[in-house]
Amino acid sequence: MRTFKKESGELIDVIKHSIDTLSEHSDTKVYVGSDSQNRGALTRYAVAVAYRYGNKGTHYVYHRFVTKRITDRWRRLWKEVELSVEVAKQLEENSIKVYCVDLDFNKKEMARSHEMVAAARGYVKGSGFECSVKPEEQVASKAADHIIRG
């Protein structure tokens, strides 16, 4: 299991945190999303689990890591999909229902990631999860983007 942190930087057990959050707020929806960015000789990744409390707000926890720069764009972005599905599966294996896996891809043809949408959606749905892509609602991938840029 990956090490997750709260926004404050406090280390947490994502399974326990999810169970506690869901028991305190019954209307919570759980989203999982990832983002990545190349900087210098490194590729930075962030995976976020976002908890949306109906219409009353959202908080997230995250895992962040760096690796040697991945120059192949397809490979770097596909890793985002794999990371999100991996975390979503771990949550569901612990009876935590994942509402949606957010993909930081855009289905508009002018976007550079549009050519990956069909394959990524197929992989996520084949793994048993609903998914969203831009311009659809993005909860966890927005949090992951915020973490990567921070």
PDB file of C-alpha atoms in Angstrom:
ATOM      1  CA  MET A   1       0.000   0.000   0.000  1.00  0.00           C
ATOM      2  CA  ARG A   2       1.279   3.434  -0.888  1.00  0.00           C
ATOM      3  CA  THR A   3       1.889   6.008   1.844  1.00  0.00           C
ATOM      4  CA  PHE A   4      -0.717   8.756   1.782  1.00  0.00           C
ATOM      5  CA  LYS A   5      -0.748  12.175   3.407  1.00  0.00           C
ATOM      6  CA  LYS A   6      -3.408  14.642   4.409  1.00  0.00           C
ATOM      7  CA  GLU A   7      -3.258  18.149   2.957  1.00  0.00           C
ATOM      8  CA  SER A   8      -1.472  19.141   6.191  1.00  0.00           C
ATOM      9  CA  GLY A   9       1.334  16.655   5.414  1.00  0.00           C
ATOM     10  CA  GLU A  10       0.330  14.207   8.176  1.00  0.00           C
ATOM     11  CA  LEU A  11       0.921  10.559   7.172  1.00  0.00           C
ATOM     12  CA  ILE A  12      -2.225   8.432   7.186  1.00  0.00           C
ATOM     13  CA  ASP A  13      -3.513   4.950   6.420  1.00  0.00           C
ATOM     14  CA  VAL A  14      -5.765   5.653   3.417  1.00  0.00           C
ATOM     15  CA  ILE A  15      -7.996   2.654   4.160  1.00  0.00           C
ATOM     16  CA  LYS A  16      -8.636   3.645   7.783  1.00  0.00           C
ATOM     17  CA  HIS A  17      -9.039   7.295   6.805  1.00  0.00           C
ATOM     18  CA  SER A  18     -11.577   6.348   4.122  1.00  0.00           C
ATOM     19  CA  ILE A  19     -13.564   4.115   6.476  1.00  0.00           C
ATOM     20  CA  ASP A  20     -13.601   6.827   9.155  1.00  0.00           C
ATOM     21  CA  THR A  21     -14.639   9.508   6.657  1.00  0.00           C
ATOM     22  CA  LEU A  22     -17.450   7.386   5.238  1.00  0.00           C
ATOM     23  CA  SER A  23     -18.746   6.483   8.698  1.00  0.00           C
ATOM     24  CA  GLU A  24     -18.831  10.172   9.704  1.00  0.00           C
ATOM     25  CA  HIS A  25     -20.394  11.413   6.452  1.00  0.00           C
ATOM     26  CA  SER A  26     -22.809   8.916   4.879  1.00  0.00           C
ATOM     27  CA  ASP A  27     -23.353  11.003   1.733  1.00  0.00           C
ATOM     28  CA  THR A  28     -19.639  10.998   0.804  1.00  0.00           C
ATOM     29  CA  LYS A  29     -18.545   9.990  -2.694  1.00  0.00           C
ATOM     30  CA  VAL A  30     -14.987   8.749  -3.167  1.00  0.00           C
ATOM     31  CA  TYR A  31     -13.010   9.745  -6.266  1.00  0.00           C
ATOM     32  CA  VAL A  32      -9.524   8.635  -7.321  1.00  0.00           C
ATOM     33  CA  GLY A  33      -7.313  10.486  -9.792  1.00  0.00           C
ATOM     34  CA  SER A  34      -3.690  11.014 -10.780  1.00  0.00           C
ATOM     35  CA  ASP A  35      -1.542  13.553 -12.539  1.00  0.00           C
ATOM     36  CA  SER A  36       2.076  13.757 -13.638  1.00  0.00           C
ATOM     37  CA  GLN A  37       4.550  16.332 -14.808  1.00  0.00           C
ATOM     38  CA  ASN A  38       8.055  16.239 -16.201  1.00  0.00           C
ATOM     39  CA  ARG A  39      10.521  18.607 -14.538  1.00  0.00           C
ATOM     40  CA  GLY A  40      14.163  18.464 -15.449  1.00  0.00           C
ATOM     41  CA  ALA A  41      15.482  14.905 -15.233  1.00  0.00           C
ATOM     42  CA  LEU A  42      12.460  13.693 -13.211  1.00  0.00           C
ATOM     43  CA  THR A  43       8.829  12.760 -13.673  1.00  0.00           C
ATOM     44  CA  ARG A  44       6.616  13.660 -10.729  1.00  0.00           C
ATOM     45  CA  TYR A  45       3.415  11.721 -10.000  1.00  0.00           C
ATOM     46  CA  ALA A  46       0.570  12.383  -7.589  1.00  0.00           C
ATOM     47  CA  VAL A  47      -2.392  10.146  -6.787  1.00  0.00           C
ATOM     48  CA  ALA A  48      -5.303  11.712  -4.926  1.00  0.00           C
ATOM     49  CA  VAL A  49      -8.274  10.196  -3.146  1.00  0.00           C
ATOM     50  CA  ALA A  50     -10.951  12.872  -2.857  1.00  0.00           C
ATOM     51  CA  TYR A  51     -13.950  12.715  -0.539  1.00  0.00           C
ATOM     52  CA  ARG A  52     -16.912  14.790  -1.686  1.00  0.00           C
ATOM     53  CA  TYR A  53     -19.563  15.474   0.956  1.00  0.00           C
ATOM     54  CA  GLY A  54     -22.692  15.884  -1.147  1.00  0.00           C
ATOM     55  CA  ASN A  55     -22.791  19.617  -1.855  1.00  0.00           C
ATOM     56  CA  LYS A  56     -20.937  20.527   1.333  1.00  0.00           C
ATOM     57  CA  GLY A  57     -17.310  20.384   0.251  1.00  0.00           C
ATOM     58  CA  THR A  58     -14.421  18.088  -0.497  1.00  0.00           C
ATOM     59  CA  HIS A  59     -11.146  17.073   1.079  1.00  0.00           C
ATOM     60  CA  TYR A  60      -8.400  14.882  -0.293  1.00  0.00           C
ATOM     61  CA  VAL A  61      -5.421  12.768   0.681  1.00  0.00           C
ATOM     62  CA  TYR A  62      -2.524  12.045  -1.624  1.00  0.00           C
ATOM     63  CA  HIS A  63       0.554  10.017  -2.468  1.00  0.00           C
ATOM     64  CA  ARG A  64       3.372  11.740  -4.348  1.00  0.00           C
ATOM     65  CA  PHE A  65       6.603  10.332  -5.776  1.00  0.00           C
ATOM     66  CA  VAL A  66       9.264  11.024  -8.368  1.00  0.00           C
ATOM     67  CA  THR A  67      10.995   8.764 -10.846  1.00  0.00           C
ATOM     68  CA  LYS A  68      13.554   9.112 -13.602  1.00  0.00           C
ATOM     69  CA  ARG A  69      12.097  11.237 -16.414  1.00  0.00           C
ATOM     70  CA  ILE A  70       9.716   9.334 -18.651  1.00  0.00           C
ATOM     71  CA  THR A  71      10.153  10.914 -22.058  1.00  0.00           C
ATOM     72  CA  ASP A  72       7.502   8.862 -23.840  1.00  0.00           C
ATOM     73  CA  ARG A  73       4.268  10.804 -23.298  1.00  0.00           C
ATOM     74  CA  TRP A  74       1.980   7.793 -23.808  1.00  0.00           C
ATOM     75  CA  ARG A  75       3.899   5.761 -21.205  1.00  0.00           C
ATOM     76  CA  ARG A  76       3.893   8.609 -18.674  1.00  0.00           C
ATOM     77  CA  LEU A  77       0.154   9.246 -19.036  1.00  0.00           C
ATOM     78  CA  TRP A  78      -0.725   5.538 -19.039  1.00  0.00           C
ATOM     79  CA  LYS A  79       1.074   5.218 -15.688  1.00  0.00           C
ATOM     80  CA  GLU A  80      -1.428   7.783 -14.328  1.00  0.00           C
ATOM     81  CA  VAL A  81      -4.279   5.467 -15.349  1.00  0.00           C
ATOM     82  CA  GLU A  82      -2.587   2.436 -13.787  1.00  0.00           C
ATOM     83  CA  LEU A  83      -1.909   4.268 -10.521  1.00  0.00           C
ATOM     84  CA  SER A  84      -5.516   5.412 -10.217  1.00  0.00           C
ATOM     85  CA  VAL A  85      -6.913   1.950 -10.910  1.00  0.00           C
ATOM     86  CA  GLU A  86      -4.435   0.358  -8.476  1.00  0.00           C
ATOM     87  CA  VAL A  87      -5.553   2.653  -5.642  1.00  0.00           C
ATOM     88  CA  ALA A  88      -9.245   2.283  -6.550  1.00  0.00           C
ATOM     89  CA  LYS A  89      -8.892  -1.520  -6.433  1.00  0.00           C
ATOM     90  CA  GLN A  90      -7.196  -1.369  -3.029  1.00  0.00           C
ATOM     91  CA  LEU A  91     -10.036   0.765  -1.687  1.00  0.00           C
ATOM     92  CA  GLU A  92     -12.735  -1.526  -3.065  1.00  0.00           C
ATOM     93  CA  GLU A  93     -10.914  -4.619  -1.736  1.00  0.00           C
ATOM     94  CA  ASN A  94     -11.448  -3.024   1.685  1.00  0.00           C
ATOM     95  CA  SER A  95     -15.180  -2.409   1.091  1.00  0.00           C
ATOM     96  CA  ILE A  96     -14.736   1.268   0.194  1.00  0.00           C
ATOM     97  CA  LYS A  97     -16.938   2.089  -2.797  1.00  0.00           C
ATOM     98  CA  VAL A  98     -15.180   4.242  -5.384  1.00  0.00           C
ATOM     99  CA  TYR A  99     -17.691   6.494  -7.080  1.00  0.00           C
ATOM    100  CA  CYS A 100     -15.446   7.521  -9.983  1.00  0.00           C
ATOM    101  CA  VAL A 101     -11.895   7.348 -11.324  1.00  0.00           C
ATOM    102  CA  ASP A 102     -10.960  10.714 -12.806  1.00  0.00           C
ATOM    103  CA  LEU A 103      -8.682  10.684 -15.837  1.00  0.00           C
ATOM    104  CA  ASP A 104      -6.724  13.849 -16.527  1.00  0.00           C
ATOM    105  CA  PHE A 105      -7.364  13.433 -20.254  1.00  0.00           C
ATOM    106  CA  ASN A 106      -9.457  15.619 -22.531  1.00  0.00           C
ATOM    107  CA  LYS A 107     -11.798  14.125 -25.101  1.00  0.00           C
ATOM    108  CA  LYS A 108     -11.695  17.254 -27.297  1.00  0.00           C
ATOM    109  CA  GLU A 109      -9.632  16.610 -30.424  1.00  0.00           C
ATOM    110  CA  MET A 110      -7.532  19.733 -29.989  1.00  0.00           C
ATOM    111  CA  ALA A 111      -6.208  18.351 -26.669  1.00  0.00           C
ATOM    112  CA  ARG A 112      -2.989  16.362 -26.780  1.00  0.00           C
ATOM    113  CA  SER A 113      -4.382  13.578 -24.571  1.00  0.00           C
ATOM    114  CA  HIS A 114      -7.530  12.921 -26.645  1.00  0.00           C
ATOM    115  CA  GLU A 115      -6.013   9.943 -28.471  1.00  0.00           C
ATOM    116  CA  MET A 116      -5.745   8.047 -25.162  1.00  0.00           C
ATOM    117  CA  VAL A 117      -9.318   8.550 -23.964  1.00  0.00           C
ATOM    118  CA  ALA A 118     -10.886   5.435 -25.518  1.00  0.00           C
ATOM    119  CA  ALA A 119      -8.146   3.062 -24.345  1.00  0.00           C
ATOM    120  CA  ALA A 120      -7.995   4.574 -20.855  1.00  0.00           C
ATOM    121  CA  ARG A 121     -11.790   4.545 -20.402  1.00  0.00           C
ATOM    122  CA  GLY A 122     -11.869   0.934 -21.547  1.00  0.00           C
ATOM    123  CA  TYR A 123      -9.188  -0.036 -19.046  1.00  0.00           C
ATOM    124  CA  VAL A 124     -10.896   1.758 -16.153  1.00  0.00           C
ATOM    125  CA  LYS A 125     -14.377   0.436 -16.988  1.00  0.00           C
ATOM    126  CA  GLY A 126     -12.952  -3.047 -17.587  1.00  0.00           C
ATOM    127  CA  SER A 127     -11.484  -2.838 -14.087  1.00  0.00           C
ATOM    128  CA  GLY A 128     -14.992  -2.225 -12.734  1.00  0.00           C
ATOM    129  CA  PHE A 129     -15.043   1.547 -12.212  1.00  0.00           C
ATOM    130  CA  GLU A 130     -16.890   4.525 -13.618  1.00  0.00           C
ATOM    131  CA  CYS A 131     -14.611   7.200 -15.014  1.00  0.00           C
ATOM    132  CA  SER A 132     -14.633  10.809 -16.104  1.00  0.00           C
ATOM    133  CA  VAL A 133     -12.487  12.804 -18.496  1.00  0.00           C
ATOM    134  CA  LYS A 134     -12.338  16.523 -19.232  1.00  0.00           C
ATOM    135  CA  PRO A 135     -14.567  18.468 -19.720  1.00  0.00           C
ATOM    136  CA  GLU A 136     -16.667  16.230 -17.423  1.00  0.00           C
ATOM    137  CA  GLU A 137     -16.564  16.698 -13.659  1.00  0.00           C
ATOM    138  CA  GLN A 138     -13.044  16.243 -12.266  1.00  0.00           C
ATOM    139  CA  VAL A 139     -12.611  15.995  -8.496  1.00  0.00           C
ATOM    140  CA  ALA A 140      -9.571  13.847  -7.665  1.00  0.00           C
ATOM    141  CA  SER A 141      -7.542  14.670 -10.773  1.00  0.00           C
ATOM    142  CA  LYS A 142      -7.878  18.386  -9.936  1.00  0.00           C
ATOM    143  CA  ALA A 143      -6.475  17.639  -6.477  1.00  0.00           C
ATOM    144  CA  ALA A 144      -3.623  15.631  -8.038  1.00  0.00           C
ATOM    145  CA  ASP A 145      -2.900  18.526 -10.391  1.00  0.00           C
ATOM    146  CA  HIS A 146      -2.757  20.908  -7.420  1.00  0.00           C
ATOM    147  CA  ILE A 147      -0.308  18.572  -5.630  1.00  0.00           C
ATOM    148  CA  ILE A 148       1.957  18.218  -8.674  1.00  0.00           C
ATOM    149  CA  ARG A 149       2.158  21.965  -9.210  1.00  0.00           C
ATOM    150  CA  GLY A 150       2.777  22.669  -5.513  1.00  0.00           C
TER     151      GLY A 150
END
